[in-house]
Amino acid sequence: MTGWVNAAGVVAALLAADVAAAAPAACPREGTLGTSRILTVDAGTHPRVGLKSFPDTLPLHDGEVVLTFDDGPSPPMTDKVLAALARECVRATFFLVGQPASGRAALVRKIAAEGHTVGHHTFTHAHLAHITPEQAVAEIDRGIAADEKALNGVETTTPSTPFFRFPYFESTPATLDLLQSRGIVVFGADFWAGDWNPLSPQQTLHRLTSRLNQARKGIILLHDPQPRTVAMLPAFLRYLKKHGYRVVHVVPKPPEDLHHDEHSERPSAAPTPPHEGG
């Protein structure tokens, strides 16, 4: 999959800015959805994004979507999601749970090697608002460290991609302030398919496309371990193509860009709900 995108810059975006700045190559297959552009995001200008939880979201144009997947890595489902994305030359962001990531380093590295962004989603997918502040910080740090160990071979609580999503979108003022002080962007979502609900793939697809057509743009939350998501994803990507929607890939700003203008766009050749989502 390195033909249509080189993920090295995303894997180590903060360590290899020269690679991260390179535009991806064109998709070799005609008629695919592709990735329309790359959007760099940093905590200085967009510390918290996603209208389901926060008053602000990413600066997307009408018809633009950001695809995000939570709760992996989970073979074989994550592999099937990767295959569906690869067929359409689409890049997404995966918010990984540290505990499964720690035992599946090869799959974590495969996600990055295929051009996707790797974000963080705690160590055990805990309800951070229902534990002590110290336990919440430990959950966040342990998850980041496990993801980094799997991805880059180094256990560190400084993420190479400073993107984080709260399980169940359960943030607290203290954890939000902590992440912002560490330069970590908190991702919510603008809408979701509700793919954790016991619906058929067809019902899930209908719900997702209905919400998409109402919102017209935004950060979409999906879950790669869910079989219904895996089953409906190829049809959803075809729907995006047929109806003129465009996929935007989010990446972190390299260190030298963190104090520049509000956000950067690079063209590509080709109120918090208590128990939902995340």
PDB file of C-alpha atoms in Angstrom:
ATOM      1  CA  MET A   1       0.000   0.000   0.000  1.00  0.00           C
ATOM      2  CA  THR A   2       2.972   2.316   0.022  1.00  0.00           C
ATOM      3  CA  GLY A   3       2.390   3.071  -3.684  1.00  0.00           C
ATOM      4  CA  TRP A   4      -0.412   5.541  -3.102  1.00  0.00           C
ATOM      5  CA  VAL A   5       0.745   6.999   0.174  1.00  0.00           C
ATOM      6  CA  ASN A   6       3.907   6.959   2.203  1.00  0.00           C
ATOM      7  CA  ALA A   7       2.922   6.764   5.861  1.00  0.00           C
ATOM      8  CA  ALA A   8       6.377   7.336   7.311  1.00  0.00           C
ATOM      9  CA  GLY A   9       5.689  10.987   7.896  1.00  0.00           C
ATOM     10  CA  VAL A  10       2.442  10.203   9.690  1.00  0.00           C
ATOM     11  CA  VAL A  11       3.997   7.440  11.766  1.00  0.00           C
ATOM     12  CA  ALA A  12       6.681   9.777  13.054  1.00  0.00           C
ATOM     13  CA  ALA A  13       5.234  13.129  12.146  1.00  0.00           C
ATOM     14  CA  LEU A  14       6.971  14.922  14.937  1.00  0.00           C
ATOM     15  CA  LEU A  15      10.284  13.232  14.240  1.00  0.00           C
ATOM     16  CA  ALA A  16      10.449  13.404  10.455  1.00  0.00           C
ATOM     17  CA  ALA A  17       8.820  16.607   9.326  1.00  0.00           C
ATOM     18  CA  ASP A  18      10.402  16.453   5.893  1.00  0.00           C
ATOM     19  CA  VAL A  19       8.559  13.237   5.108  1.00  0.00           C
ATOM     20  CA  ALA A  20       5.308  14.431   6.698  1.00  0.00           C
ATOM     21  CA  ALA A  21       5.309  17.491   4.464  1.00  0.00           C
ATOM     22  CA  ALA A  22       5.331  15.418   1.275  1.00  0.00           C
ATOM     23  CA  ALA A  23       2.015  15.250  -0.564  1.00  0.00           C
ATOM     24  CA  PRO A  24       0.734  11.694  -1.120  1.00  0.00           C
ATOM     25  CA  ALA A  25       0.988  10.115  -4.516  1.00  0.00           C
ATOM     26  CA  ALA A  26      -2.065   9.740  -6.720  1.00  0.00           C
ATOM     27  CA  CYS A  27      -4.213   6.635  -6.397  1.00  0.00           C
ATOM     28  CA  PRO A  28      -3.248   4.192  -9.165  1.00  0.00           C
ATOM     29  CA  ARG A  29      -6.856   3.147  -9.776  1.00  0.00           C
ATOM     30  CA  GLU A  30      -9.315   5.354 -11.630  1.00  0.00           C
ATOM     31  CA  GLY A  31     -12.812   5.877 -10.323  1.00  0.00           C
ATOM     32  CA  THR A  32     -11.929   5.587  -6.640  1.00  0.00           C
ATOM     33  CA  LEU A  33     -13.051   7.928  -3.880  1.00  0.00           C
ATOM     34  CA  GLY A  34      -9.521   8.924  -2.904  1.00  0.00           C
ATOM     35  CA  THR A  35      -8.416  11.468  -0.315  1.00  0.00           C
ATOM     36  CA  SER A  36      -9.071  15.035  -1.425  1.00  0.00           C
ATOM     37  CA  ARG A  37      -6.715  16.904   0.881  1.00  0.00           C
ATOM     38  CA  ILE A  38      -4.673  16.797   4.074  1.00  0.00           C
ATOM     39  CA  LEU A  39      -5.570  19.035   7.005  1.00  0.00           C
ATOM     40  CA  THR A  40      -2.979  19.682   9.714  1.00  0.00           C
ATOM     41  CA  VAL A  41      -4.395  20.256  13.179  1.00  0.00           C
ATOM     42  CA  ASP A  42      -2.778  21.424  16.417  1.00  0.00           C
ATOM     43  CA  ALA A  43      -3.979  22.028  19.950  1.00  0.00           C
ATOM     44  CA  GLY A  44      -2.995  25.685  19.889  1.00  0.00           C
ATOM     45  CA  THR A  45      -5.778  26.623  17.493  1.00  0.00           C
ATOM     46  CA  HIS A  46      -8.149  23.653  17.694  1.00  0.00           C
ATOM     47  CA  PRO A  47      -7.724  22.094  21.153  1.00  0.00           C
ATOM     48  CA  ARG A  48     -11.140  20.393  21.091  1.00  0.00           C
ATOM     49  CA  VAL A  49     -13.151  19.544  17.998  1.00  0.00           C
ATOM     50  CA  GLY A  50     -16.460  17.827  17.331  1.00  0.00           C
ATOM     51  CA  LEU A  51     -19.868  19.436  17.724  1.00  0.00           C
ATOM     52  CA  LYS A  52     -21.364  16.515  19.645  1.00  0.00           C
ATOM     53  CA  SER A  53     -19.211  17.496  22.627  1.00  0.00           C
ATOM     54  CA  PHE A  54     -17.683  20.904  21.949  1.00  0.00           C
ATOM     55  CA  PRO A  55     -18.675  24.262  20.437  1.00  0.00           C
ATOM     56  CA  ASP A  56     -15.988  24.039  17.747  1.00  0.00           C
ATOM     57  CA  THR A  57     -15.036  21.578  15.035  1.00  0.00           C
ATOM     58  CA  LEU A  58     -12.578  21.267  12.180  1.00  0.00           C
ATOM     59  CA  PRO A  59     -12.568  23.874   9.376  1.00  0.00           C
ATOM     60  CA  LEU A  60     -14.181  21.655   6.754  1.00  0.00           C
ATOM     61  CA  HIS A  61     -15.900  22.781   3.581  1.00  0.00           C
ATOM     62  CA  ASP A  62     -19.340  21.640   2.510  1.00  0.00           C
ATOM     63  CA  GLY A  63     -19.199  18.014   1.413  1.00  0.00           C
ATOM     64  CA  GLU A  64     -15.987  17.210   3.301  1.00  0.00           C
ATOM     65  CA  VAL A  65     -15.763  14.417   5.874  1.00  0.00           C
ATOM     66  CA  VAL A  66     -13.092  13.067   8.202  1.00  0.00           C
ATOM     67  CA  LEU A  67     -13.322   9.324   8.843  1.00  0.00           C
ATOM     68  CA  THR A  68     -12.363   8.142  12.324  1.00  0.00           C
ATOM     69  CA  PHE A  69     -12.415   4.657  13.837  1.00  0.00           C
ATOM     70  CA  ASP A  70     -12.380   3.816  17.548  1.00  0.00           C
ATOM     71  CA  ASP A  71     -11.636   0.839  19.796  1.00  0.00           C
ATOM     72  CA  GLY A  72      -9.138  -1.129  17.724  1.00  0.00           C
ATOM     73  CA  PRO A  73      -6.902  -2.726  16.851  1.00  0.00           C
ATOM     74  CA  SER A  74      -9.087  -5.804  16.514  1.00  0.00           C
ATOM     75  CA  PRO A  75      -8.186  -8.496  13.980  1.00  0.00           C
ATOM     76  CA  PRO A  76      -9.628  -9.523  11.628  1.00  0.00           C
ATOM     77  CA  MET A  77     -12.091  -6.622  11.610  1.00  0.00           C
ATOM     78  CA  THR A  78      -9.472  -3.866  11.545  1.00  0.00           C
ATOM     79  CA  ASP A  79      -7.728  -5.642   8.663  1.00  0.00           C
ATOM     80  CA  LYS A  80     -10.989  -5.688   6.714  1.00  0.00           C
ATOM     81  CA  VAL A  81     -11.537  -1.987   7.362  1.00  0.00           C
ATOM     82  CA  LEU A  82      -8.016  -1.298   6.123  1.00  0.00           C
ATOM     83  CA  ALA A  83      -8.677  -3.329   2.984  1.00  0.00           C
ATOM     84  CA  ALA A  84     -11.881  -1.397   2.247  1.00  0.00           C
ATOM     85  CA  LEU A  85     -10.112   1.932   2.706  1.00  0.00           C
ATOM     86  CA  ALA A  86      -7.184   0.822   0.567  1.00  0.00           C
ATOM     87  CA  ARG A  87      -9.448  -0.185  -2.312  1.00  0.00           C
ATOM     88  CA  GLU A  88     -10.730   3.388  -2.432  1.00  0.00           C
ATOM     89  CA  CYS A  89      -7.383   5.056  -1.600  1.00  0.00           C
ATOM     90  CA  VAL A  90      -8.944   6.650   1.470  1.00  0.00           C
ATOM     91  CA  ARG A  91      -7.065   7.598   4.610  1.00  0.00           C
ATOM     92  CA  ALA A  92      -8.588   7.759   8.072  1.00  0.00           C
ATOM     93  CA  THR A  93      -7.699   8.211  11.738  1.00  0.00           C
ATOM     94  CA  PHE A  94      -7.711   5.289  14.172  1.00  0.00           C
ATOM     95  CA  PHE A  95      -8.061   5.984  17.890  1.00  0.00           C
ATOM     96  CA  LEU A  96      -6.466   2.914  19.466  1.00  0.00           C
ATOM     97  CA  VAL A  97      -7.029   1.361  22.869  1.00  0.00           C
ATOM     98  CA  GLY A  98      -3.671   0.665  24.487  1.00  0.00           C
ATOM     99  CA  GLN A  99      -4.371  -2.754  25.954  1.00  0.00           C
ATOM    100  CA  PRO A 100      -5.179  -4.498  22.646  1.00  0.00           C
ATOM    101  CA  ALA A 101      -2.559  -2.422  20.848  1.00  0.00           C
ATOM    102  CA  SER A 102       0.150  -3.665  23.184  1.00  0.00           C
ATOM    103  CA  GLY A 103      -0.330  -7.226  21.958  1.00  0.00           C
ATOM    104  CA  ARG A 104      -0.862  -6.375  18.277  1.00  0.00           C
ATOM    105  CA  ALA A 105       2.114  -4.273  17.284  1.00  0.00           C
ATOM    106  CA  ALA A 106       2.148  -5.644  13.740  1.00  0.00           C
ATOM    107  CA  LEU A 107      -1.414  -4.494  13.157  1.00  0.00           C
ATOM    108  CA  VAL A 108      -0.759  -1.077  14.711  1.00  0.00           C
ATOM    109  CA  ARG A 109       2.201  -0.625  12.390  1.00  0.00           C
ATOM    110  CA  LYS A 110       0.126  -1.818   9.441  1.00  0.00           C
ATOM    111  CA  ILE A 111      -2.425   0.924  10.138  1.00  0.00           C
ATOM    112  CA  ALA A 112       0.312   3.548  10.003  1.00  0.00           C
ATOM    113  CA  ALA A 113       2.147   1.941   7.088  1.00  0.00           C
ATOM    114  CA  GLU A 114      -1.005   2.204   4.974  1.00  0.00           C
ATOM    115  CA  GLY A 115      -1.084   5.944   5.489  1.00  0.00           C
ATOM    116  CA  HIS A 116      -3.530   6.364   8.337  1.00  0.00           C
ATOM    117  CA  THR A 117      -3.181   8.516  11.433  1.00  0.00           C
ATOM    118  CA  VAL A 118      -2.863   6.761  14.794  1.00  0.00           C
ATOM    119  CA  GLY A 119      -4.526   8.533  17.729  1.00  0.00           C
ATOM    120  CA  HIS A 120      -5.144   7.454  21.317  1.00  0.00           C
ATOM    121  CA  HIS A 121      -8.184   6.202  23.259  1.00  0.00           C
ATOM    122  CA  THR A 122      -6.900   5.276  26.784  1.00  0.00           C
ATOM    123  CA  PHE A 123      -5.562   1.908  27.929  1.00  0.00           C
ATOM    124  CA  THR A 124      -8.740  -0.032  28.797  1.00  0.00           C
ATOM    125  CA  HIS A 125     -11.540   2.159  27.384  1.00  0.00           C
ATOM    126  CA  ALA A 126     -12.467   3.196  30.922  1.00  0.00           C
ATOM    127  CA  HIS A 127     -15.161   5.647  32.008  1.00  0.00           C
ATOM    128  CA  LEU A 128     -12.757   8.442  32.933  1.00  0.00           C
ATOM    129  CA  ALA A 129     -15.458  10.586  34.507  1.00  0.00           C
ATOM    130  CA  HIS A 130     -16.271   7.774  36.969  1.00  0.00           C
ATOM    131  CA  ILE A 131     -12.788   7.182  38.399  1.00  0.00           C
ATOM    132  CA  THR A 132     -10.421   9.336  40.402  1.00  0.00           C
ATOM    133  CA  PRO A 133      -8.465  12.096  38.639  1.00  0.00           C
ATOM    134  CA  GLU A 134      -5.246  10.200  39.292  1.00  0.00           C
ATOM    135  CA  GLN A 135      -6.661   7.025  37.769  1.00  0.00           C
ATOM    136  CA  ALA A 136      -7.901   8.980  34.759  1.00  0.00           C
ATOM    137  CA  VAL A 137      -4.450  10.436  34.089  1.00  0.00           C
ATOM    138  CA  ALA A 138      -2.920   6.972  34.456  1.00  0.00           C
ATOM    139  CA  GLU A 139      -5.439   5.566  31.946  1.00  0.00           C
ATOM    140  CA  ILE A 140      -4.555   8.254  29.437  1.00  0.00           C
ATOM    141  CA  ASP A 141      -0.799   7.943  29.899  1.00  0.00           C
ATOM    142  CA  ARG A 142      -0.727   4.173  29.941  1.00  0.00           C
ATOM    143  CA  GLY A 143      -2.768   4.065  26.741  1.00  0.00           C
ATOM    144  CA  ILE A 144      -0.471   6.499  24.959  1.00  0.00           C
ATOM    145  CA  ALA A 145       2.605   4.602  26.138  1.00  0.00           C
ATOM    146  CA  ALA A 146       1.211   1.261  24.924  1.00  0.00           C
ATOM    147  CA  ASP A 147       0.269   2.691  21.522  1.00  0.00           C
ATOM    148  CA  GLU A 148       3.689   4.304  21.123  1.00  0.00           C
ATOM    149  CA  LYS A 149       5.467   1.095  22.109  1.00  0.00           C
ATOM    150  CA  ALA A 150       3.491  -0.857  19.524  1.00  0.00           C
ATOM    151  CA  LEU A 151       3.923   1.784  16.840  1.00  0.00           C
ATOM    152  CA  ASN A 152       7.469   3.020  17.306  1.00  0.00           C
ATOM    153  CA  GLY A 153       9.066   0.576  19.737  1.00  0.00           C
ATOM    154  CA  VAL A 154       9.481   3.216  22.438  1.00  0.00           C
ATOM    155  CA  GLU A 155       7.258   3.417  25.514  1.00  0.00           C
ATOM    156  CA  THR A 156       6.568   7.104  26.071  1.00  0.00           C
ATOM    157  CA  THR A 157       3.678   9.241  27.246  1.00  0.00           C
ATOM    158  CA  THR A 158       4.591  11.890  24.665  1.00  0.00           C
ATOM    159  CA  PRO A 159       2.508  10.901  21.633  1.00  0.00           C
ATOM    160  CA  SER A 160       4.037  11.063  18.170  1.00  0.00           C
ATOM    161  CA  THR A 161       0.534  11.994  17.002  1.00  0.00           C
ATOM    162  CA  PRO A 162      -1.038  14.196  19.697  1.00  0.00           C
ATOM    163  CA  PHE A 163      -4.652  13.247  18.983  1.00  0.00           C
ATOM    164  CA  PHE A 164      -6.901  11.806  21.711  1.00  0.00           C
ATOM    165  CA  ARG A 165     -10.546  10.780  22.026  1.00  0.00           C
ATOM    166  CA  PHE A 166     -12.327  10.123  25.320  1.00  0.00           C
ATOM    167  CA  PRO A 167     -14.135   6.797  25.647  1.00  0.00           C
ATOM    168  CA  TYR A 168     -17.869   7.460  25.655  1.00  0.00           C
ATOM    169  CA  PHE A 169     -16.952  11.152  25.167  1.00  0.00           C
ATOM    170  CA  GLU A 170     -16.714  11.360  28.961  1.00  0.00           C
ATOM    171  CA  SER A 171     -14.324  14.226  29.557  1.00  0.00           C
ATOM    172  CA  THR A 172     -13.813  16.287  32.697  1.00  0.00           C
ATOM    173  CA  PRO A 173     -12.533  19.860  33.034  1.00  0.00           C
ATOM    174  CA  ALA A 174      -9.349  18.541  34.628  1.00  0.00           C
ATOM    175  CA  THR A 175      -8.561  16.025  31.870  1.00  0.00           C
ATOM    176  CA  LEU A 176      -9.406  18.539  29.160  1.00  0.00           C
ATOM    177  CA  ASP A 177      -7.058  21.088  30.722  1.00  0.00           C
ATOM    178  CA  LEU A 178      -4.347  18.453  31.116  1.00  0.00           C
ATOM    179  CA  LEU A 179      -4.478  17.411  27.472  1.00  0.00           C
ATOM    180  CA  GLN A 180      -4.506  20.993  26.251  1.00  0.00           C
ATOM    181  CA  SER A 181      -1.494  21.819  28.415  1.00  0.00           C
ATOM    182  CA  ARG A 182       0.335  18.921  26.766  1.00  0.00           C
ATOM    183  CA  GLY A 183      -0.557  20.044  23.249  1.00  0.00           C
ATOM    184  CA  ILE A 184      -2.899  17.125  22.575  1.00  0.00           C
ATOM    185  CA  VAL A 185      -5.969  17.713  20.398  1.00  0.00           C
ATOM    186  CA  VAL A 186      -9.175  16.200  21.794  1.00  0.00           C
ATOM    187  CA  PHE A 187     -11.422  14.773  19.086  1.00  0.00           C
ATOM    188  CA  GLY A 188     -15.121  14.421  19.572  1.00  0.00           C
ATOM    189  CA  ALA A 189     -17.351  13.844  16.556  1.00  0.00           C
ATOM    190  CA  ASP A 190     -19.868  15.791  14.516  1.00  0.00           C
ATOM    191  CA  PHE A 191     -22.077  12.748  13.936  1.00  0.00           C
ATOM    192  CA  TRP A 192     -21.960   8.971  13.997  1.00  0.00           C
ATOM    193  CA  ALA A 193     -23.648   5.854  12.711  1.00  0.00           C
ATOM    194  CA  GLY A 194     -24.409   4.470  16.168  1.00  0.00           C
ATOM    195  CA  ASP A 195     -22.720   1.289  15.022  1.00  0.00           C
ATOM    196  CA  TRP A 196     -22.574  -0.050  18.577  1.00  0.00           C
ATOM    197  CA  ASN A 197     -26.359  -0.543  18.407  1.00  0.00           C
ATOM    198  CA  PRO A 198     -27.823  -3.929  17.340  1.00  0.00           C
ATOM    199  CA  LEU A 199     -28.720  -2.892  13.797  1.00  0.00           C
ATOM    200  CA  SER A 200     -28.103  -4.645  10.505  1.00  0.00           C
ATOM    201  CA  PRO A 201     -25.364  -3.309   8.214  1.00  0.00           C
ATOM    202  CA  GLN A 202     -28.077  -1.935   5.925  1.00  0.00           C
ATOM    203  CA  GLN A 203     -29.792  -0.123   8.801  1.00  0.00           C
ATOM    204  CA  THR A 204     -26.469   1.246   9.999  1.00  0.00           C
ATOM    205  CA  LEU A 205     -25.658   2.510   6.513  1.00  0.00           C
ATOM    206  CA  HIS A 206     -29.066   4.165   6.176  1.00  0.00           C
ATOM    207  CA  ARG A 207     -28.704   5.895   9.533  1.00  0.00           C
ATOM    208  CA  LEU A 208     -25.202   7.114   8.669  1.00  0.00           C
ATOM    209  CA  THR A 209     -26.073   8.451   5.215  1.00  0.00           C
ATOM    210  CA  SER A 210     -29.176  10.178   6.569  1.00  0.00           C
ATOM    211  CA  ARG A 211     -27.118  11.971   9.191  1.00  0.00           C
ATOM    212  CA  LEU A 212     -24.451  12.802   6.644  1.00  0.00           C
ATOM    213  CA  ASN A 213     -26.958  14.375   4.268  1.00  0.00           C
ATOM    214  CA  GLN A 214     -28.331  16.461   7.100  1.00  0.00           C
ATOM    215  CA  ALA A 215     -24.926  17.648   8.362  1.00  0.00           C
ATOM    216  CA  ARG A 216     -23.286  17.906   4.920  1.00  0.00           C
ATOM    217  CA  LYS A 217     -19.796  17.742   6.464  1.00  0.00           C
ATOM    218  CA  GLY A 218     -17.953  16.745   9.601  1.00  0.00           C
ATOM    219  CA  ILE A 219     -15.977  14.281  11.698  1.00  0.00           C
ATOM    220  CA  ILE A 220     -17.587  10.845  11.478  1.00  0.00           C
ATOM    221  CA  LEU A 221     -17.243   8.322  14.305  1.00  0.00           C
ATOM    222  CA  LEU A 222     -17.134   4.614  13.421  1.00  0.00           C
ATOM    223  CA  HIS A 223     -15.809   1.516  15.211  1.00  0.00           C
ATOM    224  CA  ASP A 224     -13.512  -0.847  13.345  1.00  0.00           C
ATOM    225  CA  PRO A 225     -14.116  -3.857  15.663  1.00  0.00           C
ATOM    226  CA  GLN A 226     -17.833  -3.838  14.817  1.00  0.00           C
ATOM    227  CA  PRO A 227     -18.840  -6.448  12.186  1.00  0.00           C
ATOM    228  CA  ARG A 228     -21.756  -4.286  10.984  1.00  0.00           C
ATOM    229  CA  THR A 229     -19.322  -1.451  10.298  1.00  0.00           C
ATOM    230  CA  VAL A 230     -16.996  -3.725   8.378  1.00  0.00           C
ATOM    231  CA  ALA A 231     -19.932  -5.034   6.339  1.00  0.00           C
ATOM    232  CA  MET A 232     -21.363  -1.645   5.405  1.00  0.00           C
ATOM    233  CA  LEU A 233     -18.106   0.311   4.924  1.00  0.00           C
ATOM    234  CA  PRO A 234     -17.518  -0.531   1.215  1.00  0.00           C
ATOM    235  CA  ALA A 235     -21.057   0.593   0.382  1.00  0.00           C
ATOM    236  CA  PHE A 236     -20.618   3.756   2.428  1.00  0.00           C
ATOM    237  CA  LEU A 237     -17.419   4.668   0.594  1.00  0.00           C
ATOM    238  CA  ARG A 238     -19.182   4.112  -2.730  1.00  0.00           C
ATOM    239  CA  TYR A 239     -22.014   6.332  -1.491  1.00  0.00           C
ATOM    240  CA  LEU A 240     -19.554   9.117  -0.691  1.00  0.00           C
ATOM    241  CA  LYS A 241     -18.109   8.888  -4.193  1.00  0.00           C
ATOM    242  CA  LYS A 242     -21.483   8.746  -5.940  1.00  0.00           C
ATOM    243  CA  HIS A 243     -22.865  11.756  -4.077  1.00  0.00           C
ATOM    244  CA  GLY A 244     -19.832  13.987  -4.406  1.00  0.00           C
ATOM    245  CA  TYR A 245     -18.516  13.884  -0.847  1.00  0.00           C
ATOM    246  CA  ARG A 246     -14.776  14.279  -0.283  1.00  0.00           C
ATOM    247  CA  VAL A 247     -12.532  12.717   2.362  1.00  0.00           C
ATOM    248  CA  VAL A 248     -10.088  14.878   4.317  1.00  0.00           C
ATOM    249  CA  HIS A 249      -7.171  13.273   6.160  1.00  0.00           C
ATOM    250  CA  VAL A 250      -6.107  14.910   9.440  1.00  0.00           C
ATOM    251  CA  VAL A 251      -2.497  14.917  10.609  1.00  0.00           C
ATOM    252  CA  PRO A 252      -0.631  16.785  13.360  1.00  0.00           C
ATOM    253  CA  LYS A 253       1.445  19.842  12.616  1.00  0.00           C
ATOM    254  CA  PRO A 254       5.200  19.304  12.629  1.00  0.00           C
ATOM    255  CA  PRO A 255       6.902  21.197  15.463  1.00  0.00           C
ATOM    256  CA  GLU A 256       8.159  24.040  13.303  1.00  0.00           C
ATOM    257  CA  ASP A 257       4.608  24.774  12.108  1.00  0.00           C
ATOM    258  CA  LEU A 258       2.898  24.884  15.501  1.00  0.00           C
ATOM    259  CA  HIS A 259       3.091  28.659  15.820  1.00  0.00           C
ATOM    260  CA  HIS A 260       2.147  29.506  12.248  1.00  0.00           C
ATOM    261  CA  ASP A 261      -1.323  30.297  10.918  1.00  0.00           C
ATOM    262  CA  GLU A 262      -4.530  28.848  12.276  1.00  0.00           C
ATOM    263  CA  HIS A 263      -4.680  25.762  10.102  1.00  0.00           C
ATOM    264  CA  SER A 264      -2.981  24.380   7.051  1.00  0.00           C
ATOM    265  CA  GLU A 265      -4.454  22.664   4.054  1.00  0.00           C
ATOM    266  CA  ARG A 266      -2.469  20.519   1.643  1.00  0.00           C
ATOM    267  CA  PRO A 267      -4.087  19.172  -1.518  1.00  0.00           C
ATOM    268  CA  SER A 268      -3.914  15.507  -2.299  1.00  0.00           C
ATOM    269  CA  ALA A 269      -3.501  14.305  -5.816  1.00  0.00           C
ATOM    270  CA  ALA A 270      -6.322  12.015  -5.652  1.00  0.00           C
ATOM    271  CA  PRO A 271     -22.988  19.439  26.132  1.00  0.00           C
ATOM    272  CA  THR A 272     -21.372  15.686  26.194  1.00  0.00           C
ATOM    273  CA  PRO A 273     -23.593  12.556  25.854  1.00  0.00           C
ATOM    274  CA  PRO A 274     -22.817  10.305  28.838  1.00  0.00           C
ATOM    275  CA  HIS A 275     -22.901   6.826  27.323  1.00  0.00           C
ATOM    276  CA  GLU A 276     -22.781   7.124  23.531  1.00  0.00           C
ATOM    277  CA  GLY A 277     -19.980   6.688  21.067  1.00  0.00           C
ATOM    278  CA  GLY A 278     -16.273   6.434  21.628  1.00  0.00           C
TER     279      GLY A 278
END
